[in-house]
mmCIF file of C-alpha atoms in Angstrom:
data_model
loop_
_atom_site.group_PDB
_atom_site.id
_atom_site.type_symbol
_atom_site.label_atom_id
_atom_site.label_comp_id
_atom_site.label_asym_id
_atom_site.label_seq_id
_atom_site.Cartn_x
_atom_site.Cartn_y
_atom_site.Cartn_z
ATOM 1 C CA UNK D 1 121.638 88.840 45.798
ATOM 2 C CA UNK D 2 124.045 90.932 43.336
ATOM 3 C CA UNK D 3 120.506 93.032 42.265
ATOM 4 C CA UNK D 4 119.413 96.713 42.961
ATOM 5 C CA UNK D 5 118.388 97.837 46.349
ATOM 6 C CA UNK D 6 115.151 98.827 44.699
ATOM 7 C CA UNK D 7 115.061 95.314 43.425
ATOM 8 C CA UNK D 8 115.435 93.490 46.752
ATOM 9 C CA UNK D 9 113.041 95.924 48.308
ATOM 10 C CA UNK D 10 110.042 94.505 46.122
ATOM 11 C CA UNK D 11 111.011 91.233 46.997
ATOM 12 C CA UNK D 12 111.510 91.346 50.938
ATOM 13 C CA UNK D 13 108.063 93.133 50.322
ATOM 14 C CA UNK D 14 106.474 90.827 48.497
ATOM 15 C CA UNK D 15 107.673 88.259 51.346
ATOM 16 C CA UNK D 16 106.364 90.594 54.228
ATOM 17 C CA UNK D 17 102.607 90.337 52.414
ATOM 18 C CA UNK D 18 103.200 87.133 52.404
ATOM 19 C CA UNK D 19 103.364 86.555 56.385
ATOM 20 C CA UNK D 20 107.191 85.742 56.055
ATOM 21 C CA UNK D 21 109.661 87.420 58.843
ATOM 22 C CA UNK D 22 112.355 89.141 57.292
ATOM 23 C CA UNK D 23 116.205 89.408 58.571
ATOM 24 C CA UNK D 24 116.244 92.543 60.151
ATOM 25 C CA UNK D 25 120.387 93.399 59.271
ATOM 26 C CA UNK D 26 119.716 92.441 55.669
ATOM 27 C CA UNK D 27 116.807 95.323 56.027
ATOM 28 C CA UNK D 28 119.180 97.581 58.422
ATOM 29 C CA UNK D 29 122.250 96.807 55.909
ATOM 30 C CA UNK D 30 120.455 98.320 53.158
ATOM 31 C CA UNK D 31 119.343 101.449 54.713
ATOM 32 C CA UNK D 32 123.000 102.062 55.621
ATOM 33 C CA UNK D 33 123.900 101.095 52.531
ATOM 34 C CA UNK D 34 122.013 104.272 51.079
ATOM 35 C CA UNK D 35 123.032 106.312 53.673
ATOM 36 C CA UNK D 36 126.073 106.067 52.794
ATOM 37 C CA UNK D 37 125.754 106.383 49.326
ATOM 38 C CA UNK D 38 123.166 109.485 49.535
ATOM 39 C CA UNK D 39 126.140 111.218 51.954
ATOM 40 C CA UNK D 40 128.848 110.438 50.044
ATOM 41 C CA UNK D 41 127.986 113.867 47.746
ATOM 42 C CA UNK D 42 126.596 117.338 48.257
ATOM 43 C CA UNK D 43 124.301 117.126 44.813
ATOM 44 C CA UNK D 44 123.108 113.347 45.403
ATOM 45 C CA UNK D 45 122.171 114.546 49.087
ATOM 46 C CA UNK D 46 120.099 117.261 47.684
ATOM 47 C CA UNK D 47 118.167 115.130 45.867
ATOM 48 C CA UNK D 48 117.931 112.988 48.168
ATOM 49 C CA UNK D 49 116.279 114.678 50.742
ATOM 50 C CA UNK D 50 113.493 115.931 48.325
ATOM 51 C CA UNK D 51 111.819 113.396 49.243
ATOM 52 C CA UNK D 52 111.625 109.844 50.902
ATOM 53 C CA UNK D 53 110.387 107.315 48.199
ATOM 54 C CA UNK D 54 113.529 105.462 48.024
ATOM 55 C CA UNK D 55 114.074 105.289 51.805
ATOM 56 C CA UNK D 56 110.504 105.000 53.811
ATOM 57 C CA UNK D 57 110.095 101.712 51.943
ATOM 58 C CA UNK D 58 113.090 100.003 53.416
ATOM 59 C CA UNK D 59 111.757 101.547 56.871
ATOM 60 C CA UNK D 60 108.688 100.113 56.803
ATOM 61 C CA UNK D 61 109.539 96.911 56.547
ATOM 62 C CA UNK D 62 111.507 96.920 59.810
ATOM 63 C CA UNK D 63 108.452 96.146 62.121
ATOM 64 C CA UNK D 64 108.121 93.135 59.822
ATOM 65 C CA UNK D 65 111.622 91.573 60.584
ATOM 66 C CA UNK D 66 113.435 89.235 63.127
ATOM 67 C CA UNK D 67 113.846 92.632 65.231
ATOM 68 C CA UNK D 68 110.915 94.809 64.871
ATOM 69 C CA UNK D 69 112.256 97.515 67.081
ATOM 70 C CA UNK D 70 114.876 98.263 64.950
ATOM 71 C CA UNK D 71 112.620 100.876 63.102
ATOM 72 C CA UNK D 72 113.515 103.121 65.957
ATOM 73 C CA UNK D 73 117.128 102.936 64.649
ATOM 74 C CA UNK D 74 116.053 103.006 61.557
ATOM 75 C CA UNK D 75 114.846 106.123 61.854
ATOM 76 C CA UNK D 76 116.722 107.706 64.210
ATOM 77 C CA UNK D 77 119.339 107.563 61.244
ATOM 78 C CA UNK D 78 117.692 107.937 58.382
ATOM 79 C CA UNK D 79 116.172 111.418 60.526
ATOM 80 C CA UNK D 80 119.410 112.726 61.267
ATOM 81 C CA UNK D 81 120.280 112.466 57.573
ATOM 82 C CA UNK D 82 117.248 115.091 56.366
ATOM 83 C CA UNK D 83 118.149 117.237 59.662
ATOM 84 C CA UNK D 84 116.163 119.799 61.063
ATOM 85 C CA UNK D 85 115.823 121.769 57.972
ATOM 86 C CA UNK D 86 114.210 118.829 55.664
ATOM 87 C CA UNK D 87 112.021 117.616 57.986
ATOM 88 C CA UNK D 88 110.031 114.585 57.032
ATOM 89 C CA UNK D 89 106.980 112.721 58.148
ATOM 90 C CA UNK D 90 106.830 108.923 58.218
ATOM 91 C CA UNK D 91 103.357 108.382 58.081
ATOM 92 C CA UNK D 92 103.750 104.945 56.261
ATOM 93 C CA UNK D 93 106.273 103.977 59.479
ATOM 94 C CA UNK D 94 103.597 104.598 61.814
ATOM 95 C CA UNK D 95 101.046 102.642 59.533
ATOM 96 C CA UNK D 96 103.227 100.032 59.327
ATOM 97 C CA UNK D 97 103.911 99.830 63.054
ATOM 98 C CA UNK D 98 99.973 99.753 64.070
ATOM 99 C CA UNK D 99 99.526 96.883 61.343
ATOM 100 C CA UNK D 100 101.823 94.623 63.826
ATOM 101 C CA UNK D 101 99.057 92.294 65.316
ATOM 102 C CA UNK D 102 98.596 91.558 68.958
ATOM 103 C CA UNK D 103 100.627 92.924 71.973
ATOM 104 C CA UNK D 104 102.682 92.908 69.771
ATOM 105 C CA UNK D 105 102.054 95.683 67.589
ATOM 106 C CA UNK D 106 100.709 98.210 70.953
ATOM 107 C CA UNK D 107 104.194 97.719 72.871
ATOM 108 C CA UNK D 108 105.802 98.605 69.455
ATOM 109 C CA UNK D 109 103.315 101.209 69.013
ATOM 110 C CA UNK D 110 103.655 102.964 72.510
ATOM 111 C CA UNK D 111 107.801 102.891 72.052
ATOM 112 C CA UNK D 112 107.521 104.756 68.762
ATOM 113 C CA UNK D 113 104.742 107.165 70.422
ATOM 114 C CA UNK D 114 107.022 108.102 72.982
ATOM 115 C CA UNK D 115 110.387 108.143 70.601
ATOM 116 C CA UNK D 116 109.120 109.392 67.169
ATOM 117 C CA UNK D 117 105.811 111.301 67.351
ATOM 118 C CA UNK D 118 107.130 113.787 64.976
ATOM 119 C CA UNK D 119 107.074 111.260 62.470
ATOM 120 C CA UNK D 120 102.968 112.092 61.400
ATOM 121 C CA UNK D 121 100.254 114.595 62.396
ATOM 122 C CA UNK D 122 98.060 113.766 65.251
ATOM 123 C CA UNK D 123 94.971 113.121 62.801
ATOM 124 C CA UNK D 124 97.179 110.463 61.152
ATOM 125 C CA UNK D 125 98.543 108.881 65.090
ATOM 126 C CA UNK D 126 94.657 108.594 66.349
ATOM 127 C CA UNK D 127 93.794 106.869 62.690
ATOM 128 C CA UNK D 128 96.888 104.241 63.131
ATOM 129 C CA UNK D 129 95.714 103.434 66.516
ATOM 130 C CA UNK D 130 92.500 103.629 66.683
ATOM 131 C CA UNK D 131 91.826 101.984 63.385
ATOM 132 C CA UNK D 132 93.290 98.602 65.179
ATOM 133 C CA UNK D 133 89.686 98.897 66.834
ATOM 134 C CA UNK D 134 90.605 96.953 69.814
ATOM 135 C CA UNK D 135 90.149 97.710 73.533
ATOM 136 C CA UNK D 136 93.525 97.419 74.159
ATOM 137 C CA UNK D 137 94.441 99.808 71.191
ATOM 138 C CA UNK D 138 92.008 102.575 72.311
ATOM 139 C CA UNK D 139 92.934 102.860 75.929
ATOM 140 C CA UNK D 140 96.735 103.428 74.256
ATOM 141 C CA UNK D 141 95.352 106.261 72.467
ATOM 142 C CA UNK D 142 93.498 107.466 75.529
ATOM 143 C CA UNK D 143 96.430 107.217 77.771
ATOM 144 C CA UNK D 144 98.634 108.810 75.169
ATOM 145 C CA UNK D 145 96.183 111.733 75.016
ATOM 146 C CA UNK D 146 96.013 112.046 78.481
ATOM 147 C CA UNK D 147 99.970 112.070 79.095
ATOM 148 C CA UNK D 148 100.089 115.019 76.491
ATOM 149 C CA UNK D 149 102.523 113.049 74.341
ATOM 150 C CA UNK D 150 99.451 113.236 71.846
ATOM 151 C CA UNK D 151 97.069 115.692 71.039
ATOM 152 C CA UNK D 152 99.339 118.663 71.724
ATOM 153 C CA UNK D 153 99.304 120.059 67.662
ATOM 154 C CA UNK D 154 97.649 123.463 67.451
ATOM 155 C CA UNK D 155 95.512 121.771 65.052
ATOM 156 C CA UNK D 156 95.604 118.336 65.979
ATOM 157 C CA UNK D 157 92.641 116.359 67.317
ATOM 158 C CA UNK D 158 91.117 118.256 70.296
ATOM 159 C CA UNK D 159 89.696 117.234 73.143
ATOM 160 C CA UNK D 160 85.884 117.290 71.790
ATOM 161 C CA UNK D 161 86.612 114.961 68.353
ATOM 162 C CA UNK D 162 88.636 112.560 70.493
ATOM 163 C CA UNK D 163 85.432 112.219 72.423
ATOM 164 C CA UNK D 164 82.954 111.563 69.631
ATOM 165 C CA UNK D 165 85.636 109.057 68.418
ATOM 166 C CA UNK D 166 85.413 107.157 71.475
ATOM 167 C CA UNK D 167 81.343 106.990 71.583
ATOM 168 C CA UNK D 168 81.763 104.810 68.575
ATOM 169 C CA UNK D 169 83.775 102.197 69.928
ATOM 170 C CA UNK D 170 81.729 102.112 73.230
ATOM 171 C CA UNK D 171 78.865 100.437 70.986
ATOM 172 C CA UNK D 172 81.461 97.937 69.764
ATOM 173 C CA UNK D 173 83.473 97.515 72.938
ATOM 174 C CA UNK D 174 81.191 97.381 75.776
ATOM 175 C CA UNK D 175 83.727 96.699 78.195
ATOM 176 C CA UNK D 176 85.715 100.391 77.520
ATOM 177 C CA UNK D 177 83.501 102.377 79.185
ATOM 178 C CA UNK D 178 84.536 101.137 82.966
ATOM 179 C CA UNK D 179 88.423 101.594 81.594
ATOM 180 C CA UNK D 180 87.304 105.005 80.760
ATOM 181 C CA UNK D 181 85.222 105.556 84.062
ATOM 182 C CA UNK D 182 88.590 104.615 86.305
ATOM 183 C CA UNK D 183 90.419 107.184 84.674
ATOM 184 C CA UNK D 184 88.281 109.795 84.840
ATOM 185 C CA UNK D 185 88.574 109.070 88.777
ATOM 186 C CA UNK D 186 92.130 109.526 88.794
ATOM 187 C CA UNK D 187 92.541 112.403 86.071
ATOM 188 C CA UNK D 188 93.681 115.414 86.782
ATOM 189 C CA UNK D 189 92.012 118.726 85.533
ATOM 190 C CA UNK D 190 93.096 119.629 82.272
ATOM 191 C CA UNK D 191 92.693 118.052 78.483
ATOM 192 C CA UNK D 192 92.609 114.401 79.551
ATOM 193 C CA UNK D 193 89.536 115.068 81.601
ATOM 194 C CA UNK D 194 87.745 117.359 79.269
ATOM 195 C CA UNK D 195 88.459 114.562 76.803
ATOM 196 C CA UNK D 196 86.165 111.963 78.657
ATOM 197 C CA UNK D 197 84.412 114.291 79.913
ATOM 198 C CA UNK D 198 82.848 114.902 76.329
ATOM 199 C CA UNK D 199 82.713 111.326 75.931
ATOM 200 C CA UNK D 200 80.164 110.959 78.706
ATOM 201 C CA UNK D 201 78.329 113.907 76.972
ATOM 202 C CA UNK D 202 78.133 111.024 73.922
ATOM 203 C CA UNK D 203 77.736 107.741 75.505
ATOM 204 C CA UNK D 204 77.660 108.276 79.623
ATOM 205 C CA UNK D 205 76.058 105.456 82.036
ATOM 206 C CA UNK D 206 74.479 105.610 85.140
ATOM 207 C CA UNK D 207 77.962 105.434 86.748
ATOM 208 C CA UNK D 208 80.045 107.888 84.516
ATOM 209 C CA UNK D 209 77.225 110.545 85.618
ATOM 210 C CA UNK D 210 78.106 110.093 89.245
ATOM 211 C CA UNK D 211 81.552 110.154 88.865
ATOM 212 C CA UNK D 212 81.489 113.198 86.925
ATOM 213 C CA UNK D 213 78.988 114.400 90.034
ATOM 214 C CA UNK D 214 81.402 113.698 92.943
ATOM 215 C CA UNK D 215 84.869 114.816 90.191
ATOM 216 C CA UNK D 216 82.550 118.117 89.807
ATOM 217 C CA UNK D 217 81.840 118.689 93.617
ATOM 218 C CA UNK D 218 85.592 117.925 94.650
ATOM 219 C CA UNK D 219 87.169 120.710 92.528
ATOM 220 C CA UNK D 220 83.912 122.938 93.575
ATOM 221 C CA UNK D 221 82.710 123.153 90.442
ATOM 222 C CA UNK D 222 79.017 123.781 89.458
ATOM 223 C CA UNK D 223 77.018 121.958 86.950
ATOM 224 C CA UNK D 224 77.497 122.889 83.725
ATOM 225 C CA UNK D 225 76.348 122.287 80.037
ATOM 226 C CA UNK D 226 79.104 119.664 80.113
ATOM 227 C CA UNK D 227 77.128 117.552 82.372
ATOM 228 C CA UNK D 228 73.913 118.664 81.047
ATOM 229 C CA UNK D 229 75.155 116.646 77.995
ATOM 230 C CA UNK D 230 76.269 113.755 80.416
ATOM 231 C CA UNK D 231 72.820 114.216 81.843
ATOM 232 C CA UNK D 232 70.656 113.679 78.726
ATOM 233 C CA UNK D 233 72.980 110.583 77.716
ATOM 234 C CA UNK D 234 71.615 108.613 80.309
ATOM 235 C CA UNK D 235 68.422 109.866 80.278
ATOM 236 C CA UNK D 236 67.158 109.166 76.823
ATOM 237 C CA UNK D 237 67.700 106.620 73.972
ATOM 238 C CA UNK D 238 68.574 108.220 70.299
ATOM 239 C CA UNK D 239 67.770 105.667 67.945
ATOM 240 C CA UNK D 240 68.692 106.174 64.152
ATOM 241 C CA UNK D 241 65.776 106.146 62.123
ATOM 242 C CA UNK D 242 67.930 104.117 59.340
ATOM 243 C CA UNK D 243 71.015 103.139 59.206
ATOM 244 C CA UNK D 244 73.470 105.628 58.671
ATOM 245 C CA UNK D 245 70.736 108.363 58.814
ATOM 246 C CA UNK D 246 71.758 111.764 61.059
ATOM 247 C CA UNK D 247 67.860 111.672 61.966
ATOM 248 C CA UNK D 248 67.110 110.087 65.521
ATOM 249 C CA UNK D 249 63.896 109.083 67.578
ATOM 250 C CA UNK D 250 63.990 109.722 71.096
ATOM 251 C CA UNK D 251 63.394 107.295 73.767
ATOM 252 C CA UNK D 252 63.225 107.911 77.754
ATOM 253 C CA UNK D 253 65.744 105.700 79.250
ATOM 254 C CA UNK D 254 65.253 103.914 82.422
ATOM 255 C CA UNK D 255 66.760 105.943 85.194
ATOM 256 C CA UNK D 256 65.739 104.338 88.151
ATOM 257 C CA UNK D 257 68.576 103.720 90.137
ATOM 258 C CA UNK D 258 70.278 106.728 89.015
ATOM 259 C CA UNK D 259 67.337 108.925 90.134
ATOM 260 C CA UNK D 260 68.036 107.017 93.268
ATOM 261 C CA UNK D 261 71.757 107.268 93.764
ATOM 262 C CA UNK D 262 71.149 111.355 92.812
ATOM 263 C CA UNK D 263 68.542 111.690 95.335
ATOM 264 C CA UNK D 264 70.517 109.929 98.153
ATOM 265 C CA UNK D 265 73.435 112.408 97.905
ATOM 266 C CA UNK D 266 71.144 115.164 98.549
ATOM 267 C CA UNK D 267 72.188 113.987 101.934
ATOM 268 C CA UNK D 268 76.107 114.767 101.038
ATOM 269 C CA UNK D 269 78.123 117.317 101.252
ATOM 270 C CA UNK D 270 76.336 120.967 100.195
ATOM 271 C CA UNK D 271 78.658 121.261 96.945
ATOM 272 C CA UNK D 272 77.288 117.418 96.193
ATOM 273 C CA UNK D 273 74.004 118.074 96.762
ATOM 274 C CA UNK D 274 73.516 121.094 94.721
ATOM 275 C CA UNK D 275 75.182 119.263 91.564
ATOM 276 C CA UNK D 276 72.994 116.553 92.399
ATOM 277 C CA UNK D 277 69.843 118.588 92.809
ATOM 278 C CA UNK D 278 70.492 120.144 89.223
ATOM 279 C CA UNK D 279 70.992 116.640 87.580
ATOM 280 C CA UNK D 280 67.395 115.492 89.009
ATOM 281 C CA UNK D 281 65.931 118.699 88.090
ATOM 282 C CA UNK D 282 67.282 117.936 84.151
ATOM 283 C CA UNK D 283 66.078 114.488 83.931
ATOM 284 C CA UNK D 284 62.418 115.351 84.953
ATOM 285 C CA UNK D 285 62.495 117.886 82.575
ATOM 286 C CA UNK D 286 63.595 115.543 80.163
ATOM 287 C CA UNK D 287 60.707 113.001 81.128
ATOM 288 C CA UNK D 288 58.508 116.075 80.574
ATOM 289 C CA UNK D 289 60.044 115.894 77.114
ATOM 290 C CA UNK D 290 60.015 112.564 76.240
ATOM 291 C CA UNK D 291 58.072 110.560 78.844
ATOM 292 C CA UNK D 292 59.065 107.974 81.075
ATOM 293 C CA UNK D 293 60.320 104.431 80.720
ATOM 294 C CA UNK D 294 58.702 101.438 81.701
ATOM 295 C CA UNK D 295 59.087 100.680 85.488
ATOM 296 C CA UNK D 296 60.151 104.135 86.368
ATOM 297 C CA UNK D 297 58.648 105.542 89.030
ATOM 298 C CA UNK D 298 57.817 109.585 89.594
ATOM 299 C CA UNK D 299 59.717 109.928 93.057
ATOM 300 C CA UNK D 300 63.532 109.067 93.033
ATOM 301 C CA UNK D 301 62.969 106.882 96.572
ATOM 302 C CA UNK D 302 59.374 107.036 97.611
ATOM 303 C CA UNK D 303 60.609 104.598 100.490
ATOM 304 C CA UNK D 304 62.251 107.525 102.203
ATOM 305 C CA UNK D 305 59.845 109.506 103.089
ATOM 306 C CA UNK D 306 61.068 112.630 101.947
ATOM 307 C CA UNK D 307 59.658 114.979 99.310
ATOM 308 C CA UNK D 308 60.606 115.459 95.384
ATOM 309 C CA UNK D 309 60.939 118.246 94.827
ATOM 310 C CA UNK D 310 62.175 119.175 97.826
ATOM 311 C CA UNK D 311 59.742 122.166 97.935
ATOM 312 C CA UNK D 312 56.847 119.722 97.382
ATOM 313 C CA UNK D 313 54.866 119.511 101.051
ATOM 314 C CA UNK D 314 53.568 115.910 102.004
ATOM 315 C CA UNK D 315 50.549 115.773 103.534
#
């Protein structure tokens, strides 16, 4: 098409929006194409690499063609062109990239994590992915976190927001929290595991408690506030009082067979049972506070004969 590269832009756009697949060299052509003619003189490269409004749109179309991993080329170029010292980010790339649907779009996603991260903040990398609001999309987030290849900016999303963020999409993906629970098993201490760590302080079950319990007790750690949060999770119900309101009514949750599976390892190894101990200790007081739920009875395991609280004598 003997038009403008600007010109031809619009319209492979316009054909992208459009659900069309684009030829990837036509796209690829054009960005040499400007390379070259950017390069080809010291004042024109100057103004060039001011800024990236000619160039990101050509980029982001890439994920949209016959080959959508040629973005990684694409950028690889067009980043060597601004060099170190004009650094650019490429947030629309990575929007672009987590607007590919299906597997899709969270292989392409992962690649660019791992080649380009440089190309936006991490505020703008958990917003691409987790915006996709799929399971599959927030365990790549969470696995990216916990590899370090996200979440390593000074002031990048920490450990605590990335938590709250998850608690959200437990409501509307009940089947993340066991994802989350097996990888807390297998997690080694650092930011991955304070990560879902604080996410049990949010939105923990029965069986996040006790594998923060036996992750606690194998690194001989005592109970904290950490788990205290964890603790009062799954002990009582906050139920907005409208929707959208900050304001919450408190309801005991039943915590039957936790009380249960607590009171049994009393019987387990001393670090165990301490942690243990503590976590009963919490969730009577927090009956105290807010009653108890239907069903629930006052001993963990009446059937066993043996006292609660352990300093309580049967007669």
């Amino acid at each position: 098409m003997p038009q403008p590269l600007a010109a031809k832009q619009t319209l492979l756009a316009a054909m992208v929006l459009d659900g069309q697949i684009i030829d990837a060299d036509l796209v690829m052509g054009a960005i040499d194409q400007w390379l070259a003619a950017a390069g080809s003189d010291p004042t024109t490269a100057w103004h060039k690499r001011q800024n990236t409004w000619e160039i990101e749109p050509w980029l982001e179309l890439l994920p949209f063609t016959t080959r959508p991993d040629a973005v990684f080329d694409g950028l690889t170029k067009v980043k060597a062109f601004y060099g170190r010292d004009w650094t650019q980010r490429w947030e629309r790339v990575l929007t672009a990239v987590a607007a590919v649907p299906d597997a899709a779009g969270i292989a392409l996603l992962t690649s660019l994590a791992r080649a380009h991260k440089d190309i936006a903040d991490e505020h703008a990398w958990m917003q691409a992915i987790l915006n996709r609001g799929t399971l599959e999309s927030v365990l790549l987030y969470v696995d990216l976190f916990i590899e370090r290849i996200l979440g390593t900016e000074p002031h990048g999303a920490d450990a605590w927001h990335v938590g709250r963020q998850l608690a959200k999409y437990a409501q509307s993906l009940p089947e993340l929290k066991p994802h989350l629970r097996r990888r807390y098993e297998t997690v080694g201490n650092g930011l991955g595991r304070t990560m879902l760590e604080h996410f049990f302080g949010e939105a923990a079950s029965d069986e996040d408690l006790l594998a923060m319990v036996k992750k606690y007790a194998a690194n001989s750690q005592a109970y904290d506030g950490q788990m205290a949060r964890a603790v009062e999770a799954v002990a009582v119900d906050k139920v907005p009082v409208a929707e959208g309101s900050n304001s919450y009514s408190i309801y005991p949750a039943p915590v039957g067979s936790l009380r249960k599976a607590l009171f049994d390892l009393l019987n387990g190894s001393p670090t165990e049972a301490t942690i243990a101990k503590r976590c009963l200790e919490a969730i009577d007081k927090l009956r105290d506070e807010h009653g108890i739920a239907a069903n629930d009875t006052r001993h963990p395991d009446v059937m066993s004969e043996r006292p609660w609280p352990p300093d309580v004598e049967i007669s």
